[in-house]
Amino acid sequence: MKATKTNVSPEVEILMRNKRSTVLTIATRTGIKKPDTWDEFNNWMKTKSVHKKDLHRYSSDELDDLIRQFRALESNFKKSAEKVGTKAWYQKTGLPQASFN
């Protein structure tokens, strides 16, 4: 088994990639990560994520914490999306958010 330049085994790299993929999938479903840009997601990670750092800087244990945070966030998003007029509802339905001006 050959270690990579970061001295992490290929198995650990695959595990880390899968954990990051889980985070990105949930982030996309909840609207934190937009399909065409990374800016909002990176800003969110630095200001609101559990360890306040870029995704690629998370260790395996920290990724577990982050996944837990994202699963809770997704659960709250789903509950909120059931209520008409919430930001989550507009995002789920794909309708433009109403302006009250």
Backbone as JSON, one array per atom type, in Angstrom:
{
  "sequence": "MKATKTNVSPEVEILMRNKRSTVLTIATRTGIKKPDTWDEFNNWMKTKSVHKKDLHRYSSDELDDLIRQFRALESNFKKSAEKVGTKAWYQKTGLPQASFN",
  "N": [[0.85, -1.17, 0.0], [0.76, 2.03, -1.01], [1.5, 5.21, 0.2], [0.16, 8.48, -0.27], [1.22, 11.82, -1.3], [0.48, 13.25, 0.94], [0.85, 11.56, 2.98], [-1.25, 9.84, 3.58], [-3.2, 6.98, 3.52], [-4.49, 5.28, 0.58], [-7.04, 4.21, 1.09], [-8.0, 5.76, 3.19], [-8.07, 8.22, 1.92], [-10.12, 7.74, 0.04], [-12.26, 7.36, 1.8], [-12.37, 9.92, 2.98], [-12.99, 11.44, 0.69], [-15.52, 10.42, 0.12], [-16.92, 11.28, 2.38], [-16.73, 14.07, 2.09], [-18.17, 14.29, -0.25], [-20.71, 13.58, 0.63], [-21.29, 15.78, 2.27], [-21.28, 17.85, 0.33], [-23.4, 17.02, -1.3], [-25.64, 17.24, 0.39], [-25.44, 19.96, 0.93], [-25.97, 21.02, -1.59], [-28.6, 20.14, -2.03], [-29.94, 21.6, -0.07], [-29.5, 24.18, -0.78], [-27.3, 25.65, 0.03], [-24.99, 25.26, -1.37], [-24.65, 26.29, -4.56], [-25.23, 25.07, -7.88], [-23.61, 26.26, -9.85], [-21.62, 27.82, -8.69], [-19.04, 28.33, -6.24], [-18.68, 30.22, -4.33], [-20.65, 31.13, -2.37], [-20.92, 28.78, -0.87], [-18.28, 28.35, 0.1], [-17.98, 30.67, 1.65], [-20.01, 30.23, 3.52], [-19.03, 27.92, 4.77], [-16.74, 28.93, 6.07], [-17.83, 30.68, 7.9], [-20.1, 29.59, 9.19], [-19.97, 26.82, 9.49], [-19.32, 23.92, 11.54], [-16.6, 23.79, 12.4], [-15.56, 26.04, 11.28], [-13.94, 26.35, 8.86], [-12.39, 25.78, 5.6], [-13.71, 23.21, 3.46], [-11.86, 21.28, 2.47], [-9.94, 21.3, 4.42], [-10.79, 19.91, 6.6], [-10.45, 17.24, 8.96], [-10.84, 13.64, 9.15], [-12.38, 12.94, 11.44], [-13.43, 15.45, 12.05], [-14.94, 15.84, 9.78], [-16.97, 14.03, 10.25], [-18.34, 15.37, 12.3], [-19.15, 17.59, 10.83], [-20.81, 16.41, 8.89], [-22.84, 15.52, 10.57], [-23.83, 18.02, 11.38], [-24.76, 18.97, 8.89], [-26.73, 17.07, 8.28], [-28.61, 17.61, 10.27], [-29.21, 20.22, 9.56], [-30.36, 19.75, 7.06], [-32.63, 18.33, 7.83], [-34.03, 20.31, 9.25], [-34.41, 22.07, 7.11], [-36.13, 20.58, 5.46], [-38.42, 20.45, 7.07], [-39.05, 23.17, 7.23], [-39.53, 23.7, 4.56], [-42.03, 22.73, 4.13], [-43.75, 24.64, 4.96], [-45.63, 27.13, 3.64], [-44.4, 29.97, 1.96], [-41.97, 30.29, 3.25], [-38.39, 30.71, 3.01], [-37.16, 28.28, 2.39], [-39.35, 26.9, 1.29], [-39.86, 28.36, -1.06], [-37.48, 27.83, -2.4], [-37.61, 25.05, -2.68], [-39.9, 24.74, -4.29], [-39.16, 26.13, -6.5], [-40.06, 28.56, -7.22], [-39.94, 32.14, -7.68], [-38.93, 34.24, -4.99], [-41.32, 36.09, -3.16], [-41.77, 39.61, -3.35], [-42.15, 42.21, -1.06], [-42.34, 44.89, -1.5]],
  "CA": [[0.0, 0.0, 0.0], [1.59, 3.22, -1.16], [0.89, 6.43, 0.72], [0.24, 9.62, -1.18], [2.09, 12.9, -0.87], [0.06, 13.74, 2.26], [1.06, 10.44, 3.89], [-2.54, 9.26, 3.9], [-3.39, 5.79, 2.69], [-5.56, 5.42, -0.43], [-8.33, 3.88, 1.7], [-8.42, 6.93, 3.95], [-8.42, 9.25, 0.93], [-11.44, 7.4, -0.49], [-13.21, 7.64, 2.87], [-12.49, 11.38, 3.08], [-13.69, 11.89, -0.51], [-16.93, 10.06, 0.28], [-17.49, 12.17, 3.4], [-16.87, 15.39, 1.47], [-19.25, 14.17, -1.22], [-21.95, 13.62, 1.42], [-21.49, 17.19, 2.66], [-21.62, 18.62, -0.87], [-24.72, 16.6, -1.75], [-26.63, 17.86, 1.27], [-25.34, 21.41, 0.72], [-26.65, 21.33, -2.86], [-30.05, 19.93, -1.83], [-30.5, 22.63, 0.81], [-29.28, 25.5, -1.37], [-26.08, 26.3, 0.52], [-24.07, 25.17, -2.51], [-25.33, 26.45, -5.85], [-24.56, 24.25, -8.88], [-22.68, 26.97, -10.73], [-20.65, 28.65, -7.97], [-18.52, 27.86, -4.95], [-18.48, 31.37, -3.45], [-21.56, 31.09, -1.21], [-20.59, 27.61, -0.06], [-17.02, 28.61, 0.8], [-18.25, 31.67, 2.68], [-20.79, 29.56, 4.56], [-18.13, 27.02, 5.5], [-15.83, 29.71, 6.91], [-18.53, 31.45, 8.92], [-21.18, 28.9, 9.89], [-19.76, 25.39, 9.7], [-18.99, 23.56, 12.92], [-15.21, 24.11, 12.72], [-15.25, 27.33, 10.64], [-12.82, 26.3, 7.92], [-12.69, 25.23, 4.28], [-14.03, 21.78, 3.45], [-10.68, 20.44, 2.25], [-9.09, 21.34, 5.61], [-11.38, 19.08, 7.65], [-9.93, 15.89, 9.17], [-11.89, 12.64, 9.07], [-13.26, 13.1, 12.6], [-14.13, 16.72, 11.89], [-15.95, 15.64, 8.73], [-18.12, 13.39, 10.9], [-19.07, 16.46, 12.96], [-19.74, 18.41, 9.77], [-21.91, 15.64, 8.32], [-23.9, 15.59, 11.57], [-24.4, 19.37, 11.27], [-25.5, 19.07, 7.63], [-27.94, 16.25, 8.36], [-29.56, 18.38, 11.09], [-29.6, 21.36, 8.72], [-31.27, 19.24, 6.03], [-33.88, 18.01, 8.5], [-34.71, 21.6, 9.48], [-34.79, 22.59, 5.8], [-37.31, 19.84, 5.0], [-39.57, 20.9, 7.87], [-39.35, 24.55, 6.84], [-40.01, 23.7, 3.17], [-43.45, 22.37, 4.13], [-44.51, 25.84, 5.33], [-45.74, 28.04, 2.49], [-43.89, 31.33, 2.15], [-40.63, 30.33, 3.81], [-37.31, 30.69, 2.02], [-37.0, 26.88, 1.98], [-40.47, 26.53, 0.44], [-39.62, 28.96, -2.38], [-36.38, 27.11, -3.04], [-38.08, 23.71, -3.03], [-40.86, 24.81, -5.39], [-38.53, 26.76, -7.65], [-40.72, 29.84, -7.49], [-39.18, 33.3, -7.19], [-39.41, 34.71, -3.69], [-42.2, 37.25, -3.27], [-41.26, 40.89, -2.87], [-43.2, 42.93, -0.36], [-42.16, 46.33, -1.73]],
  "C": [[0.89, 1.23, 0.0], [0.84, 4.44, -0.63], [1.08, 7.56, -0.29], [1.13, 10.7, -0.6], [1.71, 13.47, 0.5], [0.2, 12.66, 3.33], [-0.25, 9.86, 4.42], [-2.75, 8.09, 2.97], [-4.52, 6.02, 1.68], [-6.95, 5.14, 0.14], [-8.88, 5.08, 2.47], [-8.81, 8.06, 3.0], [-9.8, 9.0, 0.34], [-12.52, 7.7, 0.54], [-13.45, 9.14, 3.01], [-13.27, 11.94, 1.89], [-15.18, 11.6, -0.39], [-17.62, 10.96, 1.3], [-17.7, 13.57, 2.83], [-18.03, 15.38, 0.47], [-20.61, 14.22, -0.52], [-22.29, 15.05, 1.8], [-21.95, 18.01, 1.46], [-23.02, 18.28, -1.39], [-25.81, 17.27, -0.92], [-26.63, 19.38, 1.07], [-26.05, 21.83, -0.56], [-28.16, 21.2, -2.7], [-30.68, 21.05, -1.02], [-30.25, 24.05, 0.31], [-28.07, 26.25, -0.85], [-25.05, 26.33, -0.6], [-24.9, 25.26, -3.78], [-24.55, 25.65, -6.9], [-23.48, 24.97, -9.68], [-21.63, 27.82, -10.01], [-20.25, 28.03, -6.64], [-18.48, 28.98, -3.91], [-19.36, 31.32, -2.19], [-21.21, 29.94, -0.29], [-19.32, 27.85, 0.74], [-17.2, 29.63, 1.91], [-19.02, 31.05, 3.84], [-19.9, 28.67, 5.41], [-17.25, 27.79, 6.48], [-16.55, 30.43, 8.05], [-19.53, 30.65, 9.75], [-20.96, 27.41, 10.13], [-19.21, 25.14, 11.1], [-17.55, 23.91, 13.31], [-14.69, 25.35, 11.99], [-14.0, 27.31, 9.76], [-13.26, 25.67, 6.6], [-12.89, 23.72, 4.35], [-12.79, 20.92, 3.33], [-9.73, 20.43, 3.45], [-9.62, 20.49, 6.77], [-10.7, 17.71, 7.73], [-11.12, 14.92, 9.1], [-12.88, 12.78, 10.23], [-14.06, 14.39, 12.51], [-15.21, 16.62, 10.82], [-17.18, 14.94, 9.29], [-18.98, 14.43, 11.61], [-19.82, 17.3, 11.93], [-20.94, 17.7, 9.13], [-23.1, 15.66, 9.28], [-24.61, 16.95, 11.5], [-25.26, 19.48, 10.0], [-26.76, 18.22, 7.63], [-29.02, 16.96, 9.19], [-30.09, 19.56, 10.29], [-30.61, 20.91, 7.67], [-32.63, 18.89, 6.63], [-34.7, 19.28, 8.76], [-35.2, 22.2, 8.17], [-36.07, 21.91, 5.31], [-38.56, 20.26, 5.75], [-40.01, 22.3, 7.44], [-39.96, 24.6, 5.43], [-41.48, 23.31, 3.08], [-44.33, 23.58, 4.43], [-44.47, 26.84, 4.17], [-45.21, 29.42, 2.87], [-42.51, 31.41, 2.76], [-39.59, 30.3, 2.69], [-37.11, 29.27, 1.49], [-38.12, 26.45, 1.04], [-40.27, 27.08, -0.97], [-38.52, 28.21, -3.12], [-36.84, 25.74, -3.51], [-39.02, 23.74, -4.24], [-40.27, 25.43, -6.65], [-39.17, 28.07, -8.05], [-39.84, 30.99, -7.02], [-39.79, 33.79, -5.88], [-40.2, 36.0, -3.86], [-41.52, 38.49, -2.71], [-42.41, 41.65, -2.22], [-43.04, 44.44, -0.48], [-43.39, 46.94, -2.31]]
}
